[in-house]
Tab-separated table of C-alpha atoms in Angstrom:
chain	number	residue	atom	x	y	z
A	13	MET	CA	-21.796	28.292	0.395
A	14	ILE	CA	-22.592	27.514	-3.249
A	15	VAL	CA	-19.532	27.278	-5.517
A	16	THR	CA	-20.233	28.164	-9.134
A	17	HIS	CA	-18.771	26.144	-11.996
A	18	ASP	CA	-16.718	29.151	-13.151
A	19	ALA	CA	-15.333	29.726	-9.655
A	20	ALA	CA	-14.366	26.059	-9.355
A	21	ASN	CA	-12.612	26.143	-12.722
A	22	SER	CA	-10.697	29.256	-11.688
A	23	ALA	CA	-9.554	27.608	-8.459
A	24	GLU	CA	-8.468	24.460	-10.312
A	25	GLU	CA	-6.454	26.497	-12.800
A	26	GLU	CA	-4.751	28.352	-9.932
A	27	ILE	CA	-3.816	25.113	-8.144
A	28	LEU	CA	-2.617	23.537	-11.402
A	29	ALA	CA	-0.356	26.555	-11.980
A	30	LEU	CA	1.036	26.229	-8.446
A	31	TYR	CA	1.801	22.540	-9.071
A	32	ARG	CA	3.735	23.499	-12.191
A	33	ALA	CA	5.583	26.327	-10.469
A	34	HIS	CA	6.460	24.703	-7.160
A	35	LEU	CA	5.767	20.941	-7.173
A	36	SER	CA	5.968	18.741	-10.280
A	37	LYS	CA	5.215	19.564	-13.894
A	38	GLY	CA	4.731	15.856	-14.541
A	39	ARG	CA	2.211	15.608	-11.715
A	40	ALA	CA	0.337	18.568	-13.171
A	41	THR	CA	0.198	16.891	-16.575
A	42	LEU	CA	-1.151	13.719	-14.978
A	43	ALA	CA	-3.846	15.732	-13.208
A	44	GLU	CA	-4.942	17.190	-16.530
A	45	LEU	CA	-5.544	13.685	-17.882
A	46	PHE	CA	-8.159	13.318	-15.148
A	47	GLY	CA	-9.775	16.673	-15.922
A	48	SER	CA	-7.815	18.770	-13.394
A	49	HIS	CA	-10.337	17.953	-10.693
A	50	MET	CA	-9.409	19.165	-7.210
A	51	GLU	CA	-10.397	17.031	-4.236
A	52	VAL	CA	-11.447	19.153	-1.272
A	53	SER	CA	-13.290	16.863	1.159
A	54	SER	CA	-13.845	13.225	1.988
A	55	SER	CA	-16.045	11.047	4.156
A	56	GLY	CA	-16.235	7.280	4.399
A	57	ALA	CA	-15.818	5.750	0.962
A	58	TRP	CA	-16.383	8.995	-0.949
A	59	LEU	CA	-14.431	12.109	-1.869
A	60	THR	CA	-15.780	15.404	-3.208
A	61	THR	CA	-14.174	17.803	-5.684
A	62	SER	CA	-14.257	21.586	-5.774
A	63	ASP	CA	-17.076	21.564	-8.325
A	64	GLY	CA	-19.241	19.338	-6.133
A	65	GLU	CA	-18.696	16.007	-7.926
A	66	ARG	CA	-18.468	12.878	-5.768
A	67	PHE	CA	-16.208	9.885	-6.432
A	68	LEU	CA	-16.089	6.461	-4.847
A	69	ASN	CA	-12.550	6.125	-3.512
A	70	CYS	CA	-11.175	2.692	-4.396
A	71	GLY	CA	-7.653	4.100	-4.674
A	72	GLY	CA	-5.377	5.772	-2.172
A	73	TYR	CA	-2.780	2.981	-2.509
A	74	GLY	CA	-4.304	1.044	0.376
A	75	VAL	CA	-4.459	3.879	2.916
A	76	PHE	CA	-8.243	4.073	3.326
A	77	LEU	CA	-9.176	0.643	4.657
A	78	MET	CA	-11.317	2.353	7.323
A	79	GLY	CA	-12.565	4.967	4.861
A	80	ALA	CA	-11.934	8.660	5.260
A	81	ARG	CA	-12.431	10.396	8.603
A	82	HIS	CA	-13.634	7.352	10.495
A	83	PRO	CA	-15.300	8.728	13.657
A	84	ILE	CA	-13.321	6.580	16.109
A	85	ILE	CA	-10.013	7.725	14.597
A	86	MET	CA	-11.050	11.361	14.248
A	87	GLU	CA	-12.176	11.520	17.875
A	88	ALA	CA	-8.849	10.101	19.076
A	89	VAL	CA	-6.782	12.453	16.892
A	90	GLU	CA	-8.823	15.550	17.727
A	91	ARG	CA	-8.551	14.850	21.459
A	92	GLN	CA	-4.767	14.423	21.226
A	93	LEU	CA	-4.418	17.510	19.034
A	94	ARG	CA	-6.055	19.632	21.706
A	95	ILE	CA	-3.812	18.485	24.544
A	96	HIS	CA	-0.345	17.443	23.279
A	97	PRO	CA	0.331	16.798	19.558
A	98	VAL	CA	4.165	16.596	19.549
A	99	ALA	CA	6.449	15.408	22.333
A	100	THR	CA	9.926	16.484	23.456
A	101	ARG	CA	11.300	12.944	22.954
A	102	ILE	CA	13.079	13.287	26.314
A	103	LEU	CA	10.352	12.446	28.853
A	104	LEU	CA	8.054	9.446	28.997
A	105	GLU	CA	5.006	9.928	26.811
A	106	PRO	CA	1.911	7.719	27.227
A	107	ALA	CA	0.432	7.809	23.708
A	108	VAL	CA	3.395	6.057	22.081
A	109	ALA	CA	3.490	3.385	24.782
A	110	ARG	CA	-0.236	2.698	24.397
A	111	ALA	CA	0.045	2.637	20.604
A	112	ALA	CA	2.882	0.113	20.755
A	113	GLU	CA	0.865	-2.041	23.149
A	114	ALA	CA	-2.174	-1.924	20.852
A	115	LEU	CA	-0.149	-2.766	17.755
A	116	VAL	CA	1.667	-5.670	19.402
A	117	SER	CA	-1.686	-7.065	20.557
A	118	VAL	CA	-2.727	-7.747	16.936
A	119	MET	CA	0.670	-8.957	15.687
A	120	PRO	CA	1.789	-12.546	15.026
A	121	GLU	CA	3.224	-14.165	18.143
A	122	GLY	CA	6.752	-13.112	19.069
A	123	LEU	CA	6.661	-9.657	17.498
A	124	ASP	CA	6.672	-7.376	20.515
A	125	ARG	CA	9.147	-4.536	19.894
A	126	VAL	CA	8.118	-1.486	17.873
A	127	HIS	CA	9.845	1.353	16.063
A	128	PHE	CA	7.412	3.939	14.664
A	129	ALA	CA	8.146	6.017	11.572
A	130	LEU	CA	6.145	8.055	9.054
A	131	SER	CA	6.351	6.348	5.655
A	132	GLY	CA	6.497	2.748	4.544
A	133	ALA	CA	9.931	3.376	3.062
A	134	GLU	CA	11.197	4.500	6.476
A	135	ALA	CA	9.911	1.285	7.995
A	136	VAL	CA	11.827	-0.644	5.327
A	137	GLU	CA	14.990	1.301	6.142
A	138	THR	CA	14.511	0.406	9.807
A	139	ALA	CA	14.292	-3.290	8.990
A	140	LEU	CA	17.346	-3.173	6.732
A	141	LYS	CA	19.352	-1.526	9.515
A	142	LEU	CA	18.227	-4.108	12.056
A	143	ALA	CA	19.277	-6.859	9.664
A	144	ARG	CA	22.707	-5.323	9.050
A	145	ALA	CA	23.280	-4.625	12.734
A	146	GLY	CA	22.610	-8.320	13.290
A	147	GLY	CA	25.221	-9.356	10.728
A	148	ARG	CA	22.993	-9.942	7.672
A	149	ARG	CA	24.715	-7.641	5.212
A	150	ARG	CA	23.245	-9.205	2.056
A	151	THR	CA	19.607	-8.496	1.126
A	152	VAL	CA	17.364	-10.579	-1.111
A	153	SER	CA	14.145	-9.056	-2.426
A	154	MET	CA	11.852	-10.205	-5.190
A	155	ASN	CA	11.377	-9.196	-8.813
A	156	GLY	CA	8.271	-7.035	-8.994
A	157	GLY	CA	8.503	-6.172	-5.312
A	158	TYR	CA	7.983	-2.598	-4.205
A	159	HIS	CA	9.460	-1.322	-0.943
A	160	GLY	CA	9.767	2.443	-1.414
A	161	LYS	CA	12.110	4.987	-2.944
A	162	THR	CA	14.513	6.061	-0.210
A	163	LEU	CA	18.004	4.810	-1.013
A	164	GLY	CA	17.950	1.535	0.920
A	165	ALA	CA	14.328	0.765	0.064
A	166	LEU	CA	14.990	1.685	-3.566
A	167	SER	CA	17.860	-0.794	-3.673
A	168	ALA	CA	15.285	-3.473	-2.802
A	169	THR	CA	12.639	-2.186	-5.231
A	170	ALA	CA	13.444	-4.105	-8.385
A	171	LYS	CA	12.489	-1.703	-11.179
A	172	PRO	CA	15.163	0.025	-13.278
A	173	VAL	CA	13.008	3.046	-14.136
A	174	TYR	CA	13.082	4.048	-10.447
A	175	GLN	CA	16.629	2.880	-9.760
A	176	ASP	CA	18.669	3.983	-12.779
A	177	PRO	CA	18.720	7.774	-12.150
A	178	PHE	CA	20.167	7.211	-8.685
A	179	ARG	CA	22.895	4.629	-9.201
A	180	PRO	CA	25.105	3.509	-7.608
A	181	LEU	CA	22.641	2.082	-5.104
A	182	LEU	CA	23.548	0.134	-1.987
A	183	PRO	CA	25.728	-2.932	-2.602
A	184	ASP	CA	24.882	-6.539	-1.817
A	185	PHE	CA	21.258	-6.531	-2.973
A	186	CYS	CA	19.939	-9.440	-5.024
A	187	HIS	CA	16.536	-9.848	-6.723
A	188	LEU	CA	14.933	-13.253	-7.248
A	189	PRO	CA	11.691	-14.437	-8.876
A	190	PHE	CA	8.681	-14.068	-6.583
A	191	GLY	CA	7.357	-17.519	-5.691
A	192	ASP	CA	10.583	-19.381	-6.564
A	193	THR	CA	11.816	-21.063	-3.395
A	194	ASP	CA	14.482	-23.089	-5.234
A	195	ALA	CA	16.260	-19.888	-6.291
A	196	LEU	CA	15.919	-18.551	-2.764
A	197	GLU	CA	17.378	-21.685	-1.219
A	198	LYS	CA	20.419	-21.477	-3.482
A	199	GLU	CA	21.064	-17.875	-2.470
A	200	LEU	CA	20.673	-18.660	1.220
A	201	ALA	CA	22.885	-21.756	0.967
A	202	ASP	CA	25.583	-19.753	-0.806
A	203	HIS	CA	25.582	-17.132	1.981
A	204	PRO	CA	24.606	-18.856	5.256
A	205	GLY	CA	24.110	-16.509	8.184
A	206	GLU	CA	24.437	-13.432	5.958
A	207	VAL	CA	21.098	-12.920	4.201
A	208	CYS	CA	18.106	-10.714	4.937
A	209	VAL	CA	15.044	-11.793	2.928
A	210	LEU	CA	12.545	-8.993	2.261
A	211	VAL	CA	9.234	-10.139	0.790
A	212	GLU	CA	5.562	-9.141	0.463
A	213	PRO	CA	2.773	-11.665	1.127
A	214	VAL	CA	1.046	-10.297	-1.995
A	215	GLN	CA	2.843	-7.939	-4.365
A	216	GLY	CA	0.552	-4.922	-4.482
A	217	GLU	CA	2.540	-2.532	-6.628
A	218	GLY	CA	3.758	-5.512	-8.639
A	219	GLY	CA	0.202	-5.871	-9.935
A	220	VAL	CA	-1.536	-7.895	-7.188
A	221	ILE	CA	0.735	-10.904	-7.704
A	222	ILE	CA	-0.285	-13.803	-5.464
A	223	PRO	CA	2.373	-16.442	-4.708
A	224	PRO	CA	1.744	-20.194	-4.739
A	225	ASP	CA	0.071	-21.647	-1.658
A	226	GLY	CA	2.620	-22.372	1.029
A	227	TYR	CA	5.210	-19.985	-0.406
A	228	LEU	CA	5.570	-17.759	2.652
A	229	LYS	CA	5.865	-20.703	5.023
A	230	ARG	CA	8.503	-22.280	2.794
A	231	VAL	CA	10.413	-18.970	2.744
A	232	GLU	CA	10.331	-18.860	6.529
A	233	ASP	CA	11.555	-22.448	6.788
A	234	LEU	CA	14.467	-21.765	4.433
A	235	VAL	CA	15.451	-18.572	6.234
A	236	ARG	CA	15.567	-20.450	9.538
A	237	ARG	CA	17.524	-23.347	8.038
A	238	TYR	CA	20.265	-21.060	6.745
A	239	ASP	CA	20.300	-18.612	9.680
A	240	GLY	CA	18.857	-15.720	7.717
A	241	PHE	CA	16.697	-12.755	8.718
A	242	LEU	CA	13.077	-12.557	7.497
A	243	VAL	CA	11.279	-9.254	6.901
A	244	LEU	CA	7.650	-9.234	5.764
A	245	ASP	CA	6.654	-5.997	4.063
A	246	GLU	CA	2.968	-5.635	4.941
A	247	VAL	CA	2.822	-1.873	4.459
A	248	GLN	CA	0.046	-2.338	1.895
A	249	SER	CA	-1.242	-5.823	2.690
A	250	GLY	CA	-1.588	-5.471	6.451
A	251	MET	CA	-4.206	-4.122	8.882
A	252	GLY	CA	-6.907	-6.354	7.382
A	253	ARG	CA	-6.547	-5.474	3.695
A	254	LEU	CA	-6.253	-9.164	2.670
A	255	GLY	CA	-9.141	-10.308	4.859
A	256	HIS	CA	-6.689	-11.248	7.625
A	257	TRP	CA	-4.952	-8.932	10.070
A	258	TRP	CA	-1.682	-9.755	8.300
A	259	GLY	CA	-0.672	-11.784	5.280
A	260	ALA	CA	1.610	-13.623	7.704
A	261	ASP	CA	-1.476	-15.004	9.447
A	262	MET	CA	-2.639	-16.850	6.333
A	263	GLU	CA	0.222	-19.340	6.663
A	264	GLY	CA	1.194	-18.965	10.308
A	265	VAL	CA	4.465	-17.179	9.527
A	266	SER	CA	6.476	-15.409	12.256
A	267	PRO	CA	9.096	-13.110	10.693
A	268	ASP	CA	11.925	-11.343	12.458
A	269	VAL	CA	10.389	-8.012	11.464
A	270	LEU	CA	6.939	-7.154	10.111
A	271	LEU	CA	6.419	-3.782	8.444
A	272	THR	CA	3.147	-1.899	8.485
A	273	GLY	CA	1.979	1.532	7.328
A	274	LYS	CA	-0.596	3.126	5.020
A	275	ALA	CA	-3.812	2.098	6.855
A	276	LEU	CA	-1.982	2.186	10.211
A	277	GLY	CA	-2.701	5.929	10.401
A	278	GLY	CA	-6.386	5.329	9.793
A	279	GLY	CA	-6.479	7.445	6.653
A	280	VAL	CA	-5.933	10.536	8.829
A	281	VAL	CA	-2.173	10.883	9.432
A	282	PRO	CA	0.988	9.303	7.984
A	283	VAL	CA	2.515	6.656	10.227
A	284	SER	CA	4.347	3.364	9.780
A	285	ALA	CA	6.074	0.859	12.011
A	286	ALA	CA	8.641	-1.916	12.058
A	287	VAL	CA	7.594	-4.535	14.607
A	288	ALA	CA	10.335	-6.982	15.577
A	289	THR	CA	11.163	-9.871	17.839
A	290	GLY	CA	13.228	-9.121	20.915
A	291	ALA	CA	16.285	-10.763	19.356
A	292	ALA	CA	16.009	-8.786	16.117
A	293	PHE	CA	15.461	-5.535	18.027
A	294	ARG	CA	18.483	-5.979	20.287
A	295	PRO	CA	20.711	-3.385	18.523
A	296	PHE	CA	18.102	-0.679	19.196
A	297	ASP	CA	17.805	-1.765	22.829
A	298	LYS	CA	21.544	-1.450	23.298
A	299	ASP	CA	21.721	2.163	22.082
A	300	PRO	CA	18.497	4.248	22.075
A	301	TYR	CA	20.109	6.839	19.779
A	302	ILE	CA	21.385	4.489	17.079
A	303	HIS	CA	18.218	4.902	14.955
A	304	THR	CA	15.968	7.875	15.684
A	305	ALA	CA	13.683	10.384	13.974
A	306	THR	CA	12.247	13.615	15.317
A	307	PHE	CA	8.606	12.692	14.703
A	308	SER	CA	8.855	8.978	15.450
A	309	GLY	CA	6.068	8.173	17.886
A	310	ALA	CA	4.620	11.691	17.898
A	311	PRO	CA	1.536	11.669	20.163
A	312	LEU	CA	-0.826	12.878	17.416
A	313	LEU	CA	0.209	9.974	15.191
A	314	MET	CA	0.005	7.508	18.045
A	315	ALA	CA	-3.567	8.562	18.763
A	316	ALA	CA	-4.384	7.692	15.164
A	317	VAL	CA	-2.735	4.261	15.502
A	318	GLN	CA	-4.793	3.461	18.582
A	319	GLY	CA	-7.936	4.736	16.857
A	320	ALA	CA	-7.247	2.758	13.682
A	321	ILE	CA	-6.784	-0.509	15.584
A	322	ARG	CA	-9.946	0.143	17.590
A	323	ALA	CA	-11.889	0.912	14.403
A	324	VAL	CA	-10.791	-2.340	12.774
A	325	GLN	CA	-11.688	-4.314	15.889
A	326	GLU	CA	-14.982	-2.648	16.791
A	327	ASP	CA	-16.304	-2.593	13.206
A	328	ASP	CA	-14.900	-6.086	12.472
A	329	LEU	CA	-13.273	-4.724	9.319
A	330	VAL	CA	-11.013	-7.752	8.840
A	331	THR	CA	-14.060	-9.961	8.361
A	332	ARG	CA	-15.734	-7.252	6.313
A	333	ALA	CA	-12.716	-7.013	3.988
A	334	ARG	CA	-12.722	-10.779	3.514
A	335	GLU	CA	-16.457	-10.887	2.764
A	336	LEU	CA	-16.463	-7.869	0.454
A	337	GLY	CA	-13.461	-9.209	-1.432
A	338	ALA	CA	-15.148	-12.587	-1.889
A	339	GLU	CA	-18.147	-10.771	-3.371
A	340	LEU	CA	-16.322	-8.223	-5.528
A	341	LEU	CA	-13.618	-10.394	-7.074
A	342	PRO	CA	-15.889	-12.769	-9.039
A	343	GLU	CA	-18.222	-9.924	-10.054
A	344	ILE	CA	-15.367	-7.797	-11.390
A	345	GLU	CA	-13.938	-10.807	-13.203
A	346	SER	CA	-17.331	-11.628	-14.735
A	347	ILE	CA	-17.788	-8.074	-16.017
A	348	ALA	CA	-14.275	-7.960	-17.465
A	349	LEU	CA	-14.685	-11.321	-19.221
A	350	ARG	CA	-18.012	-10.218	-20.654
A	351	ASN	CA	-17.011	-6.724	-21.797
A	352	ILE	CA	-13.276	-6.772	-22.614
A	353	PRO	CA	-12.190	-10.411	-23.080
A	354	GLU	CA	-9.727	-9.577	-25.865
A	355	LEU	CA	-8.082	-6.841	-23.776
A	356	LEU	CA	-7.912	-8.864	-20.558
A	357	VAL	CA	-5.040	-10.914	-19.148
A	358	GLY	CA	-6.757	-11.705	-15.864
A	359	VAL	CA	-8.383	-10.611	-12.621
A	360	ARG	CA	-6.944	-11.618	-9.245
A	361	GLY	CA	-7.024	-10.548	-5.636
A	362	ARG	CA	-7.090	-11.248	-1.932
A	363	GLY	CA	-9.584	-9.491	0.279
A	364	LEU	CA	-9.845	-5.861	-0.767
A	365	LEU	CA	-6.682	-5.858	-2.874
A	366	ILE	CA	-7.926	-6.592	-6.403
A	367	GLY	CA	-6.036	-6.274	-9.675
A	368	VAL	CA	-7.267	-6.215	-13.277
A	369	GLU	CA	-4.469	-6.909	-15.754
A	370	LEU	CA	-4.847	-5.730	-19.342
A	371	THR	CA	-2.772	-6.653	-22.377
A	372	GLU	CA	-0.776	-3.416	-22.314
A	373	ALA	CA	-0.033	-0.496	-20.034
A	374	GLY	CA	-1.770	2.063	-22.232
A	375	LEU	CA	-5.068	0.223	-21.886
A	376	ALA	CA	-4.729	0.240	-18.101
A	377	GLY	CA	-4.283	4.007	-18.203
A	378	GLU	CA	-7.344	4.403	-20.410
A	379	LEU	CA	-9.426	2.203	-18.117
A	380	LEU	CA	-8.424	4.298	-15.098
A	381	ILE	CA	-9.683	7.381	-16.918
A	382	GLU	CA	-12.925	5.661	-17.950
A	383	LEU	CA	-13.491	4.578	-14.338
A	384	PHE	CA	-12.926	8.143	-13.225
A	385	ASN	CA	-15.428	9.336	-15.825
A	386	HIS	CA	-17.944	7.048	-14.147
A	387	GLY	CA	-17.207	8.231	-10.622
A	388	VAL	CA	-14.596	5.746	-9.332
A	389	VAL	CA	-10.986	6.447	-8.303
A	390	ALA	CA	-8.650	3.456	-8.702
A	391	ASN	CA	-4.861	3.123	-8.931
A	392	HIS	CA	-2.263	1.981	-11.405
A	393	SER	CA	0.466	-0.378	-10.185
A	394	MET	CA	3.973	1.056	-9.822
A	395	ASN	CA	5.746	-2.154	-10.834
A	396	GLY	CA	2.952	-3.625	-12.945
A	397	SER	CA	1.930	-0.866	-15.311
A	398	SER	CA	-0.646	-2.961	-17.157
A	399	VAL	CA	-2.586	-3.611	-13.923
A	400	ILE	CA	-5.188	-1.358	-12.347
A	401	ARG	CA	-5.865	-1.905	-8.656
A	402	PHE	CA	-8.969	-1.552	-6.576
A	403	THR	CA	-8.243	-0.976	-2.889
A	404	PRO	CA	-11.686	0.010	-1.606
A	405	PRO	CA	-12.414	0.638	2.065
A	406	ALA	CA	-13.978	-2.087	4.178
A	407	VAL	CA	-16.790	0.317	5.088
A	408	LEU	CA	-18.505	0.050	1.684
A	409	ALA	CA	-22.298	0.120	1.917
A	410	ARG	CA	-24.492	-2.086	-0.294
A	411	SER	CA	-25.177	0.925	-2.509
A	412	ASP	CA	-21.416	1.558	-2.819
A	413	VAL	CA	-20.815	-2.009	-3.990
A	414	ALA	CA	-23.559	-1.657	-6.584
A	415	PHE	CA	-22.129	1.689	-7.729
A	416	LEU	CA	-18.618	0.240	-8.099
A	417	LEU	CA	-19.773	-2.724	-10.168
A	418	ASP	CA	-22.041	-0.593	-12.340
A	419	SER	CA	-19.241	1.919	-12.937
A	420	PHE	CA	-16.785	-0.843	-13.834
A	421	ASP	CA	-19.330	-2.284	-16.261
A	422	LYS	CA	-19.799	1.110	-17.939
A	423	ALA	CA	-16.072	1.888	-17.957
A	424	THR	CA	-15.135	-1.405	-19.606
A	425	ARG	CA	-17.865	-1.013	-22.220
A	426	ASP	CA	-16.657	2.511	-22.980
A	427	LEU	CA	-13.098	1.230	-23.231
A	428	ILE	CA	-13.987	-1.410	-25.817
A	429	ASP	CA	-16.091	1.101	-27.756
A	430	LYS	CA	-13.155	3.499	-27.849
A	431	GLN	CA	-10.852	0.747	-29.087
A	432	ALA	CA	-13.311	-0.140	-31.851
A	433	THR	CA	-13.289	3.438	-33.197
A	434	MET	CA	-9.519	3.894	-33.123
A	435	PRO	CA	-7.871	3.992	-36.583
A	436	ARG	CA	-5.873	0.888	-37.511
A	437	GLY	CA	-2.353	0.912	-38.867
A	438	ALA	CA	-1.347	-0.146	-42.352
A	439	ASP	CA	-0.658	-3.664	-41.060
A	440	GLY	CA	-4.302	-3.961	-39.936
A	441	ARG	CA	-3.572	-3.586	-36.238
């Protein structure tokens, strides 16, 4: 069926009105900044809008590591959908057991107990409850860290703009500088046996902030020295995004709990997990009803987990993410230095998590729009508003790589041209 331009515009206006009436007026306003386009289909690295335009999807907040509708994942989900999508939660159910087995098989050694959830924030809540049930009632997270917006996760997410409307938050949360092990040691020494440390291997929403070499291993050593509880939040960084299965693998770290999500559902369904050691998981073993959720481990979601892990393994997407990242990072940096040196703070990344930091947040917003105008979807950073992030899938073809770099080149040139034509203030700025 051919959709006319007028028909597409009419549909977009209808959906925009529904957003305003029933969802979020702010979200509707944001959509208008990007031309009120309406995404209606996706495949691999590309999405298509209602008017037939195609965009390279380097956004999605890290969900689409395997691309959209990967055939291995779709086949697994479609098969499960036809036979048994949701379980009673009373009887044994094979899909959740197989999914747990598959997930444990790719985890750092010692992590062999799994609680499945839907969102990354729910996985964080699970870890916080395991820590508190084990006597660690004080939580340390890092400045710039992002762990979600449910009440416990929000207490760990160190950004006032998200926290202030909902105070008072949970007590006994402390935020320290990311990368500062001296500050962490002091906190642990002041509260031996009481502290849960929640940290990301790379701060994605913080603006792709990479810690000093050896930081994670030093954190682990300190946590063990002072009888703490270590949680690695790999909701965005895991499943191969950094060019390793997990950020923990880069330094041989074995936390008490590792959190995963986003790409865990293969870009098809929402699913997350907290994967723990036997000792950390003991409170959940003791009472199977102490922490539950109706859709935890639903068979449809578990089929996606098994499919996602198979897709990463069979297509060698961990290696592919590492190789693509090694190619893209210097090219993106070279283009930015050539086209917008006076607007640029820096370019950094690991694997297929790449950040471009500009001198102010407004410029990052303008660059996102310019990228969109040239056919690329990227993301802003929740806790680093001057940073745009590229989180492309590891299934990029050679032509996709060329398209991304060409679009970034054009977008940055358009950005500098726009800045040159903007009127200056009376002070010359």
